[in-house]
Short mmCIF file of C-alpha atoms in Angstrom, two decimals:
data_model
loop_
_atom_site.label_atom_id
_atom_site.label_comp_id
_atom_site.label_asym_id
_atom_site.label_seq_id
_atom_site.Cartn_x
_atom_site.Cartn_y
_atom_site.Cartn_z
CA UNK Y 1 82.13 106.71 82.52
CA UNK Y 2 84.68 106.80 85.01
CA UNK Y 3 87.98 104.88 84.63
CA UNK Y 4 89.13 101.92 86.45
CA UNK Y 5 91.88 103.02 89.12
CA UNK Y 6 94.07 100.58 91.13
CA UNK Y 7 94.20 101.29 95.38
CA UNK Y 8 97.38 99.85 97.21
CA UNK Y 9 96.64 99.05 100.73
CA UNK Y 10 99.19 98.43 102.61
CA UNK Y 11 97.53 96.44 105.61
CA UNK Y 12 96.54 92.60 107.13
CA UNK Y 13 95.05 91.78 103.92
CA UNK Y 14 91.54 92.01 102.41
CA UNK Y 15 87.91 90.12 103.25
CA UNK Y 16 86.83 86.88 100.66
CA UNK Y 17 83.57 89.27 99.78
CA UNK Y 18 86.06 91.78 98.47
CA UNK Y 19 88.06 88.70 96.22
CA UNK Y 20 86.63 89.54 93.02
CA UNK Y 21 88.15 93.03 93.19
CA UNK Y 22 91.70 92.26 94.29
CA UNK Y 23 93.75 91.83 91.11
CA UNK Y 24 96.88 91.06 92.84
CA UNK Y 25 98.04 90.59 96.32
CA UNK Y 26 101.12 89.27 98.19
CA UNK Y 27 102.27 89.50 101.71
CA UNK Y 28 105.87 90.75 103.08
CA UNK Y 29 107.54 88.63 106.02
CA UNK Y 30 110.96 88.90 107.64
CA UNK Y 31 112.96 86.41 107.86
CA UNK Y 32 117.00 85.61 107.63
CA UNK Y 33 117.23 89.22 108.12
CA UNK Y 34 115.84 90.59 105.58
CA UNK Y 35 111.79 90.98 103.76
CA UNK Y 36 110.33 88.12 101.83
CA UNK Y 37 107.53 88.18 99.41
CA UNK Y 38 105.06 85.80 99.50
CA UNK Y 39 101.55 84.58 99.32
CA UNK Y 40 99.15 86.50 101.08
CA UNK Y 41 96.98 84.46 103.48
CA UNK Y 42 93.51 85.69 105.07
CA UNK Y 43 93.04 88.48 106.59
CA UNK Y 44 92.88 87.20 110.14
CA UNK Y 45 92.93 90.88 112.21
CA UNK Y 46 90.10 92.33 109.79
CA UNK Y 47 91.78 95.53 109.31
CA UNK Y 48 92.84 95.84 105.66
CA UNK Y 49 89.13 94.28 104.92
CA UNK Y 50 87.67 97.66 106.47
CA UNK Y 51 89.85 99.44 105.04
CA UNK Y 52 89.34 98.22 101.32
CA UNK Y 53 85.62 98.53 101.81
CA UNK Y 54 85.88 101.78 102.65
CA UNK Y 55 88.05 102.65 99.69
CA UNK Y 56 85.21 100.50 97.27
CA UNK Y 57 82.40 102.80 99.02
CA UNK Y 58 83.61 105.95 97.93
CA UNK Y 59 85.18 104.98 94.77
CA UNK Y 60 83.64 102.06 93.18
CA UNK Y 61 85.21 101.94 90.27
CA UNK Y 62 88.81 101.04 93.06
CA UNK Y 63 90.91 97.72 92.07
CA UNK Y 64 92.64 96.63 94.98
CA UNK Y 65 96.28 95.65 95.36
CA UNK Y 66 96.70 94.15 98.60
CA UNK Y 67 99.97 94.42 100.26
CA UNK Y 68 99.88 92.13 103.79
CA UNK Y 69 102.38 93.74 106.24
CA UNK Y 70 100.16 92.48 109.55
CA UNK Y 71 99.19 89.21 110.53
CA UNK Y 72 98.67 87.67 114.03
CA UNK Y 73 99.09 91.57 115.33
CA UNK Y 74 99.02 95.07 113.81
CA UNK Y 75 103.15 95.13 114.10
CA UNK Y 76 105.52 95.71 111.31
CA UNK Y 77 108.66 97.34 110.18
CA UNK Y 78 109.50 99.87 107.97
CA UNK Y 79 111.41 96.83 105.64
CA UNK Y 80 107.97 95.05 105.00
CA UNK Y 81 106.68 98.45 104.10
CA UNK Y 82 108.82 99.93 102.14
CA UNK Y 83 108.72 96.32 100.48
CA UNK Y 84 104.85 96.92 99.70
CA UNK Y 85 105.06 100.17 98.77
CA UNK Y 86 107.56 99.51 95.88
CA UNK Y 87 105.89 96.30 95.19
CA UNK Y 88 102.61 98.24 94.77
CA UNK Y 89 104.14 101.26 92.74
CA UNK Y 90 105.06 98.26 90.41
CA UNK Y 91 101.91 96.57 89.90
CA UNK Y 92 100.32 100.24 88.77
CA UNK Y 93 98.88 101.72 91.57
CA UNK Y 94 97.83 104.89 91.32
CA UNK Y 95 97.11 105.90 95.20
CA UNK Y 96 98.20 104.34 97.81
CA UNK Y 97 96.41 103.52 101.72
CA UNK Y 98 98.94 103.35 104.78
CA UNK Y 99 96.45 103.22 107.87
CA UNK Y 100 99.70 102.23 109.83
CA UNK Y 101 101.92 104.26 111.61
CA UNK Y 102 105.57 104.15 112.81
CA UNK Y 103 108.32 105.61 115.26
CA UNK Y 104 111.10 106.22 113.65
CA UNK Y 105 112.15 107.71 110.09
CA UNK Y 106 113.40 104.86 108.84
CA UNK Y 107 115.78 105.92 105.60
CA UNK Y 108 114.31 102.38 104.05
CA UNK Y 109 110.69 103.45 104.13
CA UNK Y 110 111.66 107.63 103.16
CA UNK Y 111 113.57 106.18 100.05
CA UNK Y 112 110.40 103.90 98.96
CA UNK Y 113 108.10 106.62 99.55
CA UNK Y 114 110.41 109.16 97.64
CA UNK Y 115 110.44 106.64 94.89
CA UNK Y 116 106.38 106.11 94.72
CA UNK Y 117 106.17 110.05 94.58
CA UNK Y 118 108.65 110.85 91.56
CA UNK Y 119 106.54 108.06 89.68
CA UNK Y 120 103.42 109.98 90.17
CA UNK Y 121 101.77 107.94 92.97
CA UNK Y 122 99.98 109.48 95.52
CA UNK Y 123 100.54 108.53 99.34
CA UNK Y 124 97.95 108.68 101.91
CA UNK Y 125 99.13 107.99 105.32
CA UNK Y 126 97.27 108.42 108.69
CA UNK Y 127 98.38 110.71 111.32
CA UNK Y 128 96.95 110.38 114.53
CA UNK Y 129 95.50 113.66 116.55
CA UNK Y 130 97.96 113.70 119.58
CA UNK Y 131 101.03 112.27 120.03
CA UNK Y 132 104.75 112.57 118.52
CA UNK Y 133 104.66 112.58 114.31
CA UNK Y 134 104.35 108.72 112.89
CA UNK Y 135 105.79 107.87 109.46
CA UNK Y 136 105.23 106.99 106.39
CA UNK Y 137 102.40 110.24 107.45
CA UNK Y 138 105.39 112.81 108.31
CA UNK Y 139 107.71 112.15 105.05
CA UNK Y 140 107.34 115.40 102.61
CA UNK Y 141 104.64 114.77 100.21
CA UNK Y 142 102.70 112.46 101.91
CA UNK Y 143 98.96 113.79 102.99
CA UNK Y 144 98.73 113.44 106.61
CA UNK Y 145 94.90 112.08 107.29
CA UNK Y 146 93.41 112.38 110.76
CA UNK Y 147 89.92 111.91 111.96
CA UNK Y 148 87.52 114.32 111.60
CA UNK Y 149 84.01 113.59 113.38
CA UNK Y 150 82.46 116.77 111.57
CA UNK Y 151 82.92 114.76 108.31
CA UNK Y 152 80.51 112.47 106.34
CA UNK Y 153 81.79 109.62 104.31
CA UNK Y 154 81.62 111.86 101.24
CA UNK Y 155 83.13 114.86 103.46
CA UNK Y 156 86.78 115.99 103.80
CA UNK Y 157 87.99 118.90 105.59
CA UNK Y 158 90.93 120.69 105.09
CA UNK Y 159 93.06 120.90 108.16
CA UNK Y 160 96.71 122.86 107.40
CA UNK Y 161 97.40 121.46 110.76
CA UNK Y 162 100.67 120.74 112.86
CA UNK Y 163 99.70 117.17 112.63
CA UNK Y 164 97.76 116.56 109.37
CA UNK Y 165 96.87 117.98 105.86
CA UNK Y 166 93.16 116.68 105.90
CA UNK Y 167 91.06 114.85 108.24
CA UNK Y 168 87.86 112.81 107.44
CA UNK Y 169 85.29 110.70 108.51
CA UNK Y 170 86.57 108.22 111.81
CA UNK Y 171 84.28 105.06 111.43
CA UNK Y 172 84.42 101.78 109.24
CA UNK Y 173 81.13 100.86 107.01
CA UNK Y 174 79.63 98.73 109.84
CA UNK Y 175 79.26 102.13 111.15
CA UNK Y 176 80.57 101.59 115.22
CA UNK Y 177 83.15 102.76 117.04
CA UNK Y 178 85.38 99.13 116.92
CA UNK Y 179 88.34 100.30 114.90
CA UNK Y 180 87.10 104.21 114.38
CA UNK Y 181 90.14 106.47 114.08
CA UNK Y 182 92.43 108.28 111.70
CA UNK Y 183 93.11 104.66 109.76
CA UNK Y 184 89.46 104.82 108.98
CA UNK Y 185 89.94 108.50 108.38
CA UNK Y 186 93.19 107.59 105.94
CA UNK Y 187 91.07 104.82 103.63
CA UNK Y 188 88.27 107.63 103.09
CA UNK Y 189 90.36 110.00 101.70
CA UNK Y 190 92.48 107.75 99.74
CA UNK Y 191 88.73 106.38 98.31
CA UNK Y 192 88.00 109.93 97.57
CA UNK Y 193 91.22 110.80 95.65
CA UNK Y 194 90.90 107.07 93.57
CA UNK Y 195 87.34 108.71 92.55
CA UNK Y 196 88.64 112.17 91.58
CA UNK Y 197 91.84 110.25 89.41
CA UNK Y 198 89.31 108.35 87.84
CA UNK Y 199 86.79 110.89 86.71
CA UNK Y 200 89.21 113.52 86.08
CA UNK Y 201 92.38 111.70 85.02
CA UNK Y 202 95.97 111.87 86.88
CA UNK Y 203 97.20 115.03 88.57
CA UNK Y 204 100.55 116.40 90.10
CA UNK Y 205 100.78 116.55 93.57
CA UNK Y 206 100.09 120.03 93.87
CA UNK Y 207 96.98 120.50 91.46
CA UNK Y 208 95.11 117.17 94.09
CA UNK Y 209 96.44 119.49 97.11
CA UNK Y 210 94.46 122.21 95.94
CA UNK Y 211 91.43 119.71 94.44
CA UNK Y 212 91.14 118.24 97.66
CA UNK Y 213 91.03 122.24 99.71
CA UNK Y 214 88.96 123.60 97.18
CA UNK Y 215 86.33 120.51 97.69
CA UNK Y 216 86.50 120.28 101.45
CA UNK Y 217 83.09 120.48 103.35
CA UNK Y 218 85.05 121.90 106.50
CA UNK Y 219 88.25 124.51 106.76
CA UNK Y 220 90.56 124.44 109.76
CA UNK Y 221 90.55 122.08 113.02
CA UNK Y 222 87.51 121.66 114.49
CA UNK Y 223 86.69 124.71 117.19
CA UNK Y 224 85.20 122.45 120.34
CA UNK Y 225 82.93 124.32 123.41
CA UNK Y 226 81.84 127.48 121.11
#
């Protein structure tokens, strides 16, 4: 039997059908200047609840930790994440979502990130397909996820790409286009490493690299109009 293994996602919260598998959650607000934790409220964008049922899809044996960064809009700063992250590293987490992306390389959010790799956590961030690089998705160690419409739910390809490490499948579990992307792409992957750490125990960074190339259903990008 497969072990338990605790997701962070780092998102606008989780859905009430998903309660009974979120064993902690808190939410991380700015104010006087500086990051607050506190309660989490409901998930009023609907983002982090696609993502976490994603994640609960392809690994079922998942516990969520829920770290709110968005509320009334999908806006934050690299403060509230780097808050989450090291919040999340904390609580045990053994992979961690980011379906967010942002400008700049904020030394805040590279420090957290750097921290949640030395203790063995694994970072999955998404990267989109065009566009200048977005962080926490460009930091070393970090797999880059994109989209990749070749890719089933159960399907990862491996991309070696300018832009990403691995792509996989685009669209949330209600199956439509509304919120498709590489943040969809990001929460299957990270539900597909959970369900390798829990079958086959922890690994270093470099033995899931290989895991994840070794296992992927598709091998470079995607070769359109051929």
């Amino acid at each position: 039997m497969a072990a338990k293994v605790r997701v962070g996602i780092v998102d606008s919260g989780s859905s009430a059908a998903q309660a009974p598998q979120v064993v902690a959650a808190a939410a991380f607000v700015r104010g006087d200047g500086d990051v607050h934790r506190v309660a989490a409220c409901d998930d009023l964008l609907g983002h982090g609840g696609l993502v976490g049922d994603i994640v609960r899809h392809c690994a079922p044996q998942a516990e969520l930790l829920v770290a709110q960064v968005f509320r009334e809009r999908l806006a934050t700063t690299a403060a509230q994440v780097a808050g989450a992250v090291d919040w999340l590293v904390d609580h045990g987490a053994v992979v961690v979502n980011l379906s967010l992306g942002l400008r700049e390389p904020r030394p805040v959010l590279e420090i957290a990130c750097r921290r949640a790799l030395d203790a063995g956590v694994v970072l999955c961030a998404a990267s989109p397909a065009h566009g200048d690089p977005v962080y926490p998705a460009a930091f070393a160690g970090v797999l880059r996820v994109t989209g990749d419409a070749r890719c089933g739910r159960l399907e990862v390809s491996a991309l070696a790409a300018a832009h990403a490490d691995f792509g996989a499948h685009v669209r949330p579990m209600h199956g439509t286009l509304a919120g498709a992307g590489a943040s969809m792409a990001c929460a299957h992957l990270s539900g597909h490493v959970a369900r390798h750490l829990a079958e086959a125990g922890r690994a270093d960074a470099d033995a899931l690299r290989a895991w994840l190339t070794a296992h992927a259903r598709y091998h470079g990008l995607e070769r359109r109009g051929r």
